[in-house]
Coordinates of C-alpha atoms in Angstrom, one line a residue:
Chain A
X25 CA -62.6 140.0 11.9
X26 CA -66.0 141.5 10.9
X27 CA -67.0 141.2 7.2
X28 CA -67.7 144.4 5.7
X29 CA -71.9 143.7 5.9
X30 CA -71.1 143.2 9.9
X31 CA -68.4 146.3 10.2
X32 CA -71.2 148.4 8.4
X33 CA -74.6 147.2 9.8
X34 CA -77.0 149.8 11.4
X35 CA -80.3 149.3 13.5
X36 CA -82.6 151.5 13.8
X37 CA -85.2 153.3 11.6
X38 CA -87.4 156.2 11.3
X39 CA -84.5 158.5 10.4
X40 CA -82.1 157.6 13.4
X41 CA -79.9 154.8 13.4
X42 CA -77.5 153.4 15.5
X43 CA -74.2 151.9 14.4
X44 CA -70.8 150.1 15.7
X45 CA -67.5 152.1 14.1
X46 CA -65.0 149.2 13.5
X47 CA -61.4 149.9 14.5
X48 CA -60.2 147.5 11.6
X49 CA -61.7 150.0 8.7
X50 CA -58.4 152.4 9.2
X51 CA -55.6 154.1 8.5
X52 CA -53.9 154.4 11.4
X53 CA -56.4 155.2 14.5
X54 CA -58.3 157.6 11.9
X55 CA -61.3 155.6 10.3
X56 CA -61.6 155.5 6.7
X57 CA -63.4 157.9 4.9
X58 CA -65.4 155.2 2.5
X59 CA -66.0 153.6 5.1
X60 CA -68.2 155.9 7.0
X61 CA -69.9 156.9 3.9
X62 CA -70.8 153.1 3.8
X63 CA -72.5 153.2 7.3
X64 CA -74.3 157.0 6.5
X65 CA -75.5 155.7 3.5
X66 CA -76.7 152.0 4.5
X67 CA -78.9 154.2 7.3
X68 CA -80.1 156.2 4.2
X69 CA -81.2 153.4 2.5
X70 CA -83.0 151.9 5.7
X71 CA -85.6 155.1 5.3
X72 CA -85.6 154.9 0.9
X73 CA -88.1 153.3 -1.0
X74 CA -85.5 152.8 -3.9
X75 CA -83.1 150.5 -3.2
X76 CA -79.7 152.0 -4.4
X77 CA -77.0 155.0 -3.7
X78 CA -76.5 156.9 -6.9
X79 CA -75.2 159.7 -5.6
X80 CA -73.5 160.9 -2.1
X81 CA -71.4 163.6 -0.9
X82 CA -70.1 163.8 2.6
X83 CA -68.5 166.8 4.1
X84 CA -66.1 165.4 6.9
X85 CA -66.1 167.8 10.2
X86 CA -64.3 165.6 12.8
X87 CA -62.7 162.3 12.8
X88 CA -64.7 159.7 14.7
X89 CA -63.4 157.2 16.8
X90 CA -63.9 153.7 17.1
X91 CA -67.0 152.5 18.9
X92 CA -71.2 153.6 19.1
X93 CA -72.2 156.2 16.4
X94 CA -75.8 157.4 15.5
X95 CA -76.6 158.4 11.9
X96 CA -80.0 160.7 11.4
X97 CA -81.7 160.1 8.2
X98 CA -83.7 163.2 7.0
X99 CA -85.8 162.5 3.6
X100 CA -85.4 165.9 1.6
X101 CA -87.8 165.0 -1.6
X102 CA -89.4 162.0 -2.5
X103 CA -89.8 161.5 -6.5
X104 CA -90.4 159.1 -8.4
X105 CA -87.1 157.8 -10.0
X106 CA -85.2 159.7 -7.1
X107 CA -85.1 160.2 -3.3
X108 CA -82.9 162.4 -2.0
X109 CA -81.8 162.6 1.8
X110 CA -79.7 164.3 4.6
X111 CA -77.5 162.3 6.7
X112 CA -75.7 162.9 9.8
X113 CA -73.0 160.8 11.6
X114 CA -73.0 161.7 15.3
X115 CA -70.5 161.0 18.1
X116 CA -70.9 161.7 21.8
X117 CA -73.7 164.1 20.8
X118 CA -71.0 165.8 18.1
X119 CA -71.4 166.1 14.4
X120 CA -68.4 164.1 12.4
X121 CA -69.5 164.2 9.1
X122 CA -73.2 165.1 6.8
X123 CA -73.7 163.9 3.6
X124 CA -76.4 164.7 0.7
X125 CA -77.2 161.5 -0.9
X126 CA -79.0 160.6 -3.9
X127 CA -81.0 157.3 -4.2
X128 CA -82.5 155.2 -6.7
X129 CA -82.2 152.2 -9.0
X130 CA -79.3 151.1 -10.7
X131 CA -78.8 147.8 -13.3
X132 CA -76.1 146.4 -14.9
X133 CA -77.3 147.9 -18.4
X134 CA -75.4 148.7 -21.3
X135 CA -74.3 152.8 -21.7
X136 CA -76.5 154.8 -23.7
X137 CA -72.9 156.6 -24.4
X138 CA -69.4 156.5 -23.0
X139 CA -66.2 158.2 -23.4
X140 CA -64.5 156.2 -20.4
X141 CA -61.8 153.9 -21.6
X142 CA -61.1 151.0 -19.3
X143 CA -58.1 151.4 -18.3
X144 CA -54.7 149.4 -19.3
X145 CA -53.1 147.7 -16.2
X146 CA -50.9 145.5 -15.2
X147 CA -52.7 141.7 -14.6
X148 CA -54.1 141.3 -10.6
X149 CA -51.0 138.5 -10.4
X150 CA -48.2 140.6 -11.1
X151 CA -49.2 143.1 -9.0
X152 CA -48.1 144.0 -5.6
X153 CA -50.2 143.2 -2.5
X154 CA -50.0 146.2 -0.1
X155 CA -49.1 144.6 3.4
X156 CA -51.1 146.4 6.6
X157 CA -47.8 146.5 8.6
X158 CA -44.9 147.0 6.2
X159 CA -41.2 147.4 7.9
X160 CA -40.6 151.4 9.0
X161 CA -44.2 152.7 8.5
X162 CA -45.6 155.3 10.9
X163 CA -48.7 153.6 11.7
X164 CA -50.1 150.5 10.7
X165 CA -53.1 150.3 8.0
X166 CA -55.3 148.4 9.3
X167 CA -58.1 148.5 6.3
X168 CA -55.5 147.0 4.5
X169 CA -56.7 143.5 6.2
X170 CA -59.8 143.5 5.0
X171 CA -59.3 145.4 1.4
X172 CA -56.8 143.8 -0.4
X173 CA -55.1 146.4 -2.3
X174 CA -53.0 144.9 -5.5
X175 CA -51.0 148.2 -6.8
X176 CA -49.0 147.7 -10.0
X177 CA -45.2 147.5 -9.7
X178 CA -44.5 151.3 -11.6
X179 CA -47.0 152.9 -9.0
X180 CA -44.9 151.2 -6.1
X181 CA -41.9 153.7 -6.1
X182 CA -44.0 155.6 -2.8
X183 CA -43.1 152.9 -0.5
X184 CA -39.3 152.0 -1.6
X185 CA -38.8 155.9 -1.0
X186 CA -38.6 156.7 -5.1
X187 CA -42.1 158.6 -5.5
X188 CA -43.1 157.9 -9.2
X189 CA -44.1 162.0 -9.5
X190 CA -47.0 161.0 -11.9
X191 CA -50.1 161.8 -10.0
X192 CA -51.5 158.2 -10.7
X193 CA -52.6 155.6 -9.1
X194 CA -53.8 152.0 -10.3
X195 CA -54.9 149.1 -8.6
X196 CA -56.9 146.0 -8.1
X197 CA -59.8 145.7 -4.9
X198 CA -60.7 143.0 -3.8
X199 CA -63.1 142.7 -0.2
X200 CA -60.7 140.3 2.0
X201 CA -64.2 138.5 3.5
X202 CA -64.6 136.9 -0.2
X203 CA -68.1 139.1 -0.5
X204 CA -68.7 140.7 -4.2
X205 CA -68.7 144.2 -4.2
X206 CA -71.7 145.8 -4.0
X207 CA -72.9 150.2 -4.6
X208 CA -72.1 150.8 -0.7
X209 CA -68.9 148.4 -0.1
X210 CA -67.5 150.4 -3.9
X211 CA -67.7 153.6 -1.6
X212 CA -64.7 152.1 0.2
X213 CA -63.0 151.7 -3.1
X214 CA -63.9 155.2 -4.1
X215 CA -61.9 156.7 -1.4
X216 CA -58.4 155.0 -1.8
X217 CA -55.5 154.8 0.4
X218 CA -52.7 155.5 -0.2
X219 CA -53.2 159.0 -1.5
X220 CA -52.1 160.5 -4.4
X221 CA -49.9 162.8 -2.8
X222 CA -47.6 159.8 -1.8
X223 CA -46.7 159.5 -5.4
X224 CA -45.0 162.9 -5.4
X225 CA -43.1 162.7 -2.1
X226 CA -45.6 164.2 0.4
X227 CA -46.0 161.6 3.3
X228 CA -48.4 163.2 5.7
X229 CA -52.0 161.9 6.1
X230 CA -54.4 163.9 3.7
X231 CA -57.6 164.4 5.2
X232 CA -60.5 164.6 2.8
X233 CA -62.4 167.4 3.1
X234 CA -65.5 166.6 1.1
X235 CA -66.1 163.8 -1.3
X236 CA -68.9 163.0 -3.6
X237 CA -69.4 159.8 -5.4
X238 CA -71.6 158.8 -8.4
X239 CA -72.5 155.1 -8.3
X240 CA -73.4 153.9 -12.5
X241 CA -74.0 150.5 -12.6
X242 CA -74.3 147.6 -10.3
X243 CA -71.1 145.8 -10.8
X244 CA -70.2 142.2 -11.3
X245 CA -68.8 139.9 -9.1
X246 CA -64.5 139.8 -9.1
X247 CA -62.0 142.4 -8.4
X248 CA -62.2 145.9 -9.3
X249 CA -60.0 148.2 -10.9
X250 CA -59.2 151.7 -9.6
X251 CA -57.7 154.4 -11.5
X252 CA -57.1 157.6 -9.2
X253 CA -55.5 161.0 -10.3
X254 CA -54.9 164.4 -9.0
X255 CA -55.4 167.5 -11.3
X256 CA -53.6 170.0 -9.4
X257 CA -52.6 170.8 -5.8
X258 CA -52.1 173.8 -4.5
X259 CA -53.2 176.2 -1.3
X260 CA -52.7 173.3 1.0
X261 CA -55.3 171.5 -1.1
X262 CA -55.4 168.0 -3.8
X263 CA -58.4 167.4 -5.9
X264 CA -58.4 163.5 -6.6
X265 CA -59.9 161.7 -8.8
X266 CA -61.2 158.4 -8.9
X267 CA -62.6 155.8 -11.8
X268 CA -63.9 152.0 -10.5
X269 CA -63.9 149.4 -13.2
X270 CA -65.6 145.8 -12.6
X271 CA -64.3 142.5 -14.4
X272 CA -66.5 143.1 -17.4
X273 CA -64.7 146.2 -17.8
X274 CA -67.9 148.7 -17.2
X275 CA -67.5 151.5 -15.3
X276 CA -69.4 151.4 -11.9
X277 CA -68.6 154.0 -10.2
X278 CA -66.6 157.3 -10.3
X279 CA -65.8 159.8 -7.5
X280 CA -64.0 163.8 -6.7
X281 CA -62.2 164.9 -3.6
X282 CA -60.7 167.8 -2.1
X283 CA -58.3 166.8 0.4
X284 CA -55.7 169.2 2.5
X285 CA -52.6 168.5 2.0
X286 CA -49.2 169.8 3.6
X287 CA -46.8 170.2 0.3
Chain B
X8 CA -81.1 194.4 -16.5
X9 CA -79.1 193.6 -13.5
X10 CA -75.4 193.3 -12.7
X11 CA -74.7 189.3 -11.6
X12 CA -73.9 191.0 -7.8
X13 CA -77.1 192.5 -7.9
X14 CA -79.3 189.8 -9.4
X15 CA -77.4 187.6 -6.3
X16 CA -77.5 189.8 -3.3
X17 CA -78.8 188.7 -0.2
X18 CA -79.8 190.8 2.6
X19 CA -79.9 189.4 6.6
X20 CA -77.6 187.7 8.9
X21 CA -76.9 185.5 11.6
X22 CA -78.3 182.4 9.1
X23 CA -81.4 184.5 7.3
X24 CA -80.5 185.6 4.1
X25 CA -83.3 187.3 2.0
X26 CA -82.8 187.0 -1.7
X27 CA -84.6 188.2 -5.1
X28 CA -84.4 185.3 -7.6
X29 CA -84.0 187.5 -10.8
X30 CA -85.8 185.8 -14.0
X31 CA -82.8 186.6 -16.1
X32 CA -80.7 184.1 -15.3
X33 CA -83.1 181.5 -16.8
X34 CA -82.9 178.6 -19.4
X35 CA -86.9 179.1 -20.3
X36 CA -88.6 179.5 -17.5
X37 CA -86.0 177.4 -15.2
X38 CA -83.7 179.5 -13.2
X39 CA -80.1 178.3 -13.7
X40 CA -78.2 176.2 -11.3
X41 CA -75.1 178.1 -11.1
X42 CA -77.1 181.3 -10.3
X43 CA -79.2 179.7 -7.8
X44 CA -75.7 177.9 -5.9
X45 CA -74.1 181.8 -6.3
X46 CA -76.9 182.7 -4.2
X47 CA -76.8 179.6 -1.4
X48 CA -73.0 180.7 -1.1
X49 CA -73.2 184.7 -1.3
X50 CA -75.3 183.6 1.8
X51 CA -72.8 181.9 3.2
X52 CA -69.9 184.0 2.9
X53 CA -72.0 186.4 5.4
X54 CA -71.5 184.0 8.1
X55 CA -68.6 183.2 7.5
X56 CA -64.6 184.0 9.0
X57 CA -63.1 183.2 5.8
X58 CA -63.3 185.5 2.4
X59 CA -63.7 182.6 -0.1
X60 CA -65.8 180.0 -1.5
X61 CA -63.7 176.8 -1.7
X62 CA -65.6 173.9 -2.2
X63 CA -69.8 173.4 -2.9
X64 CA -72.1 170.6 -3.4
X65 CA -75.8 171.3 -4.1
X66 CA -78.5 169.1 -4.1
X67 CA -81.2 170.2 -6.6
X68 CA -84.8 169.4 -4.8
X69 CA -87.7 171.5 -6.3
X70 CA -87.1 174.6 -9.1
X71 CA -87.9 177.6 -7.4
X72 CA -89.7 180.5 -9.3
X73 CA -87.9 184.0 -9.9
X74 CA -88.8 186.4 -6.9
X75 CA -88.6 186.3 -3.1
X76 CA -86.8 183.0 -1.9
X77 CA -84.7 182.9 1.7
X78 CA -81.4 181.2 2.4
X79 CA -80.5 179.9 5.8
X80 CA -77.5 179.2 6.8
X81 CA -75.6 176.8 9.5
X82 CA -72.3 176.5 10.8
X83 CA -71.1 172.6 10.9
X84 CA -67.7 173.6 11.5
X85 CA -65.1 176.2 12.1
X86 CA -62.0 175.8 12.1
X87 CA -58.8 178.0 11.3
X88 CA -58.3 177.2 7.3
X89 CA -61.8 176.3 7.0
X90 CA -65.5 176.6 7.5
X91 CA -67.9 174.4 6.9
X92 CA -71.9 175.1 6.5
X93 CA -75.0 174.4 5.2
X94 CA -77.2 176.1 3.1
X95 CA -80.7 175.8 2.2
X96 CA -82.8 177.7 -0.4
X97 CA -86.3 178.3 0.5
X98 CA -89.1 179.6 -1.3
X99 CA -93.0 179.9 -0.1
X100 CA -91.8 177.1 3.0
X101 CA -90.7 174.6 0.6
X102 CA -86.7 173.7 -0.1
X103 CA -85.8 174.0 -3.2
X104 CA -82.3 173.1 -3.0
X105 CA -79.8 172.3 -0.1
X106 CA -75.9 172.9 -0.2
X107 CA -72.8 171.5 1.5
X108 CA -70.3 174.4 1.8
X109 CA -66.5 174.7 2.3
X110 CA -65.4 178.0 2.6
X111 CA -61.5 179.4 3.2
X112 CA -59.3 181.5 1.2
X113 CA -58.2 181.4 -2.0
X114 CA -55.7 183.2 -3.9
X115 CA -53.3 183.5 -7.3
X116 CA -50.2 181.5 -6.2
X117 CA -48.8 179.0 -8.7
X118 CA -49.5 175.3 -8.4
X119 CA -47.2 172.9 -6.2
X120 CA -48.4 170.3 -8.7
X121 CA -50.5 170.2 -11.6
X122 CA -51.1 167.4 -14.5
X123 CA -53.7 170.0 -15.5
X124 CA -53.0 171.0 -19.5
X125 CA -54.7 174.2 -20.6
X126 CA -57.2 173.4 -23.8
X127 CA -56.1 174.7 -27.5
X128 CA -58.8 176.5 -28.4
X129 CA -60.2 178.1 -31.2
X130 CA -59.6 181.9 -30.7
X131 CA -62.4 184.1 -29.0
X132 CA -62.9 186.0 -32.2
X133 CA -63.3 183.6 -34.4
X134 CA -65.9 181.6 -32.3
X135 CA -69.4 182.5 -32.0
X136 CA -71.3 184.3 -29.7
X137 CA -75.0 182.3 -28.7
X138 CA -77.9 184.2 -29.2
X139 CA -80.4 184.2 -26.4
X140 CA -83.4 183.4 -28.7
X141 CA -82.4 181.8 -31.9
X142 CA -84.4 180.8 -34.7
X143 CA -86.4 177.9 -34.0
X144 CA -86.0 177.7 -30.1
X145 CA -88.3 175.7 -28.0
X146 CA -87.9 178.5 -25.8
X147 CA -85.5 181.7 -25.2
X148 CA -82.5 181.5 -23.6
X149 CA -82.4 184.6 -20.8
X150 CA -79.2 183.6 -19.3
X151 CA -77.2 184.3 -22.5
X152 CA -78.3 188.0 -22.6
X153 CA -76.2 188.0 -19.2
X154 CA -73.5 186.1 -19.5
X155 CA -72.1 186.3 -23.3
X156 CA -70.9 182.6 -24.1
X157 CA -68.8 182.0 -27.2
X158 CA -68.6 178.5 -28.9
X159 CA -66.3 176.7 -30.9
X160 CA -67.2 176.2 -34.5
X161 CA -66.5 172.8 -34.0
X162 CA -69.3 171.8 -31.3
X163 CA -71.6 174.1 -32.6
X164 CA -73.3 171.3 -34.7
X165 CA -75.9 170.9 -32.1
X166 CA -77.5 174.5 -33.4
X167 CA -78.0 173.2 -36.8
X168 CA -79.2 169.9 -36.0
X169 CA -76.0 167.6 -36.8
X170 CA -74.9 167.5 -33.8
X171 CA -70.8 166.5 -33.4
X172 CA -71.4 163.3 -31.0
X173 CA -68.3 164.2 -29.1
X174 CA -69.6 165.1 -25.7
X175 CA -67.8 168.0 -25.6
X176 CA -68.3 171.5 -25.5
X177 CA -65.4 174.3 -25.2
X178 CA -66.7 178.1 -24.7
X179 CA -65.4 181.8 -23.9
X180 CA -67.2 183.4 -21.2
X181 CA -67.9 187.1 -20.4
X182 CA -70.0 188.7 -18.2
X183 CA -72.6 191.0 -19.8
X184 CA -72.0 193.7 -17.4
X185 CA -68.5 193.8 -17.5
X186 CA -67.3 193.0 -14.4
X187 CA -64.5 190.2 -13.9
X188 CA -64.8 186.6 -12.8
X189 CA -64.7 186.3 -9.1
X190 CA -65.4 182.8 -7.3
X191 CA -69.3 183.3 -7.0
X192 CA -69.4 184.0 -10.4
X193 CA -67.5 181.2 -11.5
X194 CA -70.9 179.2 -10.6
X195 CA -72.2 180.1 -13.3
X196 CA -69.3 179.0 -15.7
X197 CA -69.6 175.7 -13.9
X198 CA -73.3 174.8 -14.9
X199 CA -72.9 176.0 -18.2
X200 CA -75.9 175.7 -20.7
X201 CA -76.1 174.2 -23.5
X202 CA -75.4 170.6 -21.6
X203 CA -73.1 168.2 -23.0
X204 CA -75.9 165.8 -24.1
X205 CA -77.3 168.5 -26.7
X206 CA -73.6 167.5 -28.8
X207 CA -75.1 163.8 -29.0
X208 CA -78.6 164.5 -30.5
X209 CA -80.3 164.8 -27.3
X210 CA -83.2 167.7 -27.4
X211 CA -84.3 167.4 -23.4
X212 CA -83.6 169.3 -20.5
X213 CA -80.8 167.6 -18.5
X214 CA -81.8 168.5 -14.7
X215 CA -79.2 168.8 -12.7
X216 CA -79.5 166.2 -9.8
X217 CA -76.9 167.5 -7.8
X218 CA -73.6 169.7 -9.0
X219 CA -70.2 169.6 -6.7
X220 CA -67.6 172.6 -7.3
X221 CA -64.1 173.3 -6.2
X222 CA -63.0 176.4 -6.5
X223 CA -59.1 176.6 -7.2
X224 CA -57.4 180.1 -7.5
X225 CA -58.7 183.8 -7.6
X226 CA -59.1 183.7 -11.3
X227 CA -57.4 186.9 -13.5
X228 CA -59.4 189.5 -15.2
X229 CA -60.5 188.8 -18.5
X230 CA -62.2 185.9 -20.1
X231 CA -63.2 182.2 -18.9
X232 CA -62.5 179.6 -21.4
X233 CA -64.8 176.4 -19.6
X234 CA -64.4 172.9 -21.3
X235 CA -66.8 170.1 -20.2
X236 CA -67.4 166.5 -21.2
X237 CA -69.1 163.8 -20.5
X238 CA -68.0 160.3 -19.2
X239 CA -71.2 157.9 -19.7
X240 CA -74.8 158.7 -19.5
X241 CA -76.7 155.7 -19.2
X242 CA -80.0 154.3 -17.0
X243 CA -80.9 158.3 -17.4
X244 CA -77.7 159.7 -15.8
X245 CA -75.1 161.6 -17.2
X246 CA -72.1 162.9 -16.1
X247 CA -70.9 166.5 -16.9
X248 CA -67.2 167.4 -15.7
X249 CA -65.9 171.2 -16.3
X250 CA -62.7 172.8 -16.2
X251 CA -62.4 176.7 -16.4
X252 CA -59.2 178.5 -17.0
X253 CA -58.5 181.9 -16.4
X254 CA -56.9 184.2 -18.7
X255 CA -53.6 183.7 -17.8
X256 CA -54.1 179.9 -18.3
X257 CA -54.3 179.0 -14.5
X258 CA -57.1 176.9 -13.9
X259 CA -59.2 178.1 -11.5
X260 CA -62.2 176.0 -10.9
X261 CA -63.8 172.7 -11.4
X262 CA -67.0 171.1 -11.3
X263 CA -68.8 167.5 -11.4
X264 CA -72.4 166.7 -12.1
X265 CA -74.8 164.6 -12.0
X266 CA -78.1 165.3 -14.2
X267 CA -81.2 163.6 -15.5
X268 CA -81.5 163.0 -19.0
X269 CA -84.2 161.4 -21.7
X270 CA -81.9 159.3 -24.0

């Protein structure tokens, strides 16, 4: 099992990369969205003179499949506390996703300001551990293997067939490799499965349609802690929302999607 | 003084849009980012199958200057609920900004799920309208002479120099010329000047890096009420998040920056 350096290493340079889509970085035979952000934006930062994501949003066109990919890297401005890029992921000569990405610097610093609470969960040892395979699932999640995915016991009703109906989601990350997490392996984090929607009954796949992720702070090593809500759903479509917490309770990263849903 | 359709119409096809940046919609002598996104996406919607503006992410590159600037336009995907595109504002050969767009249709139907609660706030009336040019302004601004934006008592500290260090603002919003809301128009509400870090003591402009909007429902005629907050700014970043409900307390859009700041 590849660690998730290995599953998201590119070669290349000069704005066109070359990368290996892992089938273990899944929900059933689609590959995760985080995931592929990881590998666009690792090709981004092959071609940036500052060495971290701050800010990426992808726009997902067609699901790729496991197997060769090519990212293009195109530098948009370069400034001085900012460099800000295009990225494409290609398939068989097809477009599967572009993304606008934002990098620069980030520290572990103390926040000038903050209104983000860290949230109140249940410890990482009482939670549940979400198995890849469990008895009478559709498809078998295979990402699951290499993010272990802690989910507290109230948020569990989804998989006993009792949907809790809040909208919430909390849970503790850890990478299954041992690795600390890092701005491009939170991406994965930032993009969690299960859904939302599975807290309110709806058990079809939820494809993101866009996603944008801010990255605030390099985070320590040890487990994160993901808080993930929906605002409203409605018109075939579920805005969720996402808040990444490290083990000295900063907040490192925070992320919006828009997702179709069939409710 | 123009109507906000004319100061954003575009003129072309086929991924050529001709537009007239219109100095009006200014903070100083910096056109705003809402306009300038209404003007990536009125662009849009020419190419595209669908009638409505779903989802938008721009990336803010280079502030233009009001008069002539060109939009082009590409198709990254069509498919039968959705379109997907990008945009690209240019002005004398250089990009200025560049936009990820979702486009699809939209309309008034009532939420399968929402943990969305409408704001209590302080009635239209009795909140007050911000002047364009007040006394002791760094420098005038234009866009309130077009879009009439009504403040709480409460968060108006910022004006008088004690500022409420809440990192929030709630507002009423009008159009100047009348007409109602639509979901161009709502780009504006979603970048709304004055930003968040004014309510914490903080003078500066507060570029925005790159702004990502969903838009949620075909709003109702009548007034916008927007609230937006803040959830950390730190290593000169902040977060601005906005809500905007329509008179008949649907909410119909919502937004997610990131933008520079001196703190």
């Amino acid at each position: 099992m590849k660690t998730f350096a290995e599953a998201t290493a590119v070669h290349g340079g000069d704005g066109v990369y070359q990368a290996e889509l892992d089938p273990q970085w899944a929900i059933g035979d689609k590959l995760h969205g985080g995931y592929l952000m990881a590998i666009l934006c690792r090709a981004v930062a092959g071609d940036a003179a500052l060495a971290h994501l701050v800010a990426v949003t992808t726009t997902f066109l067609r699901p790729p499949k496991a197997g060769p990919a090519t990212v293009r890297v195109e530098l948009l401005r370069a400034g001085r506390t900012s460099g800000q890029f295009r990225a494409r992921l290609e398939q068989d000569g097809t477009s599967c996703a572009e993304a606008l990405v934002t990098q620069g610097e980030l520290d572990e610093s103390a926040a000038f300001w903050s209104s983000a609470t860290t949230p109140e969960m249940t410890a990482e040892d009482d939670c549940v551990l979400l198995p890849s395979n469990p008895p009478g699932a559709q498809f078998p999640v295979h990402l699951l293997d290499v993010v272990e995915h802690r989910i507290s016991p109230a948020d569990l009703g989804f998989a006993l067939g009792q949907p809790s109906q809040s909208g919430r989601i909390a849970s503790w990350l850890r990478l299954a490799d041992g690795a600390d997490w890092d701005p491009l392996s939170m991406l994965v984090a930032l993009d969690p499965a299960p859904p939302i929607s599975l807290t309110l009954g709806i058990t079809g796949w939820a494809p993101t349609i866009t996603l944008t992720a801010y990255l605030r702070r390099l985070p320590a090593p040890g487990p994160l802690r993901v808080t993930m809500h929906s605002t409203e759903i409605l018109g075939g479509r579920m805005d969720e929302v996402v808040f990444v917490w490290d083990a000295k309770d900063n907040l490192v990263a925070q992320a919006t999607q828009l997702a179709g849903v069939r409710h």
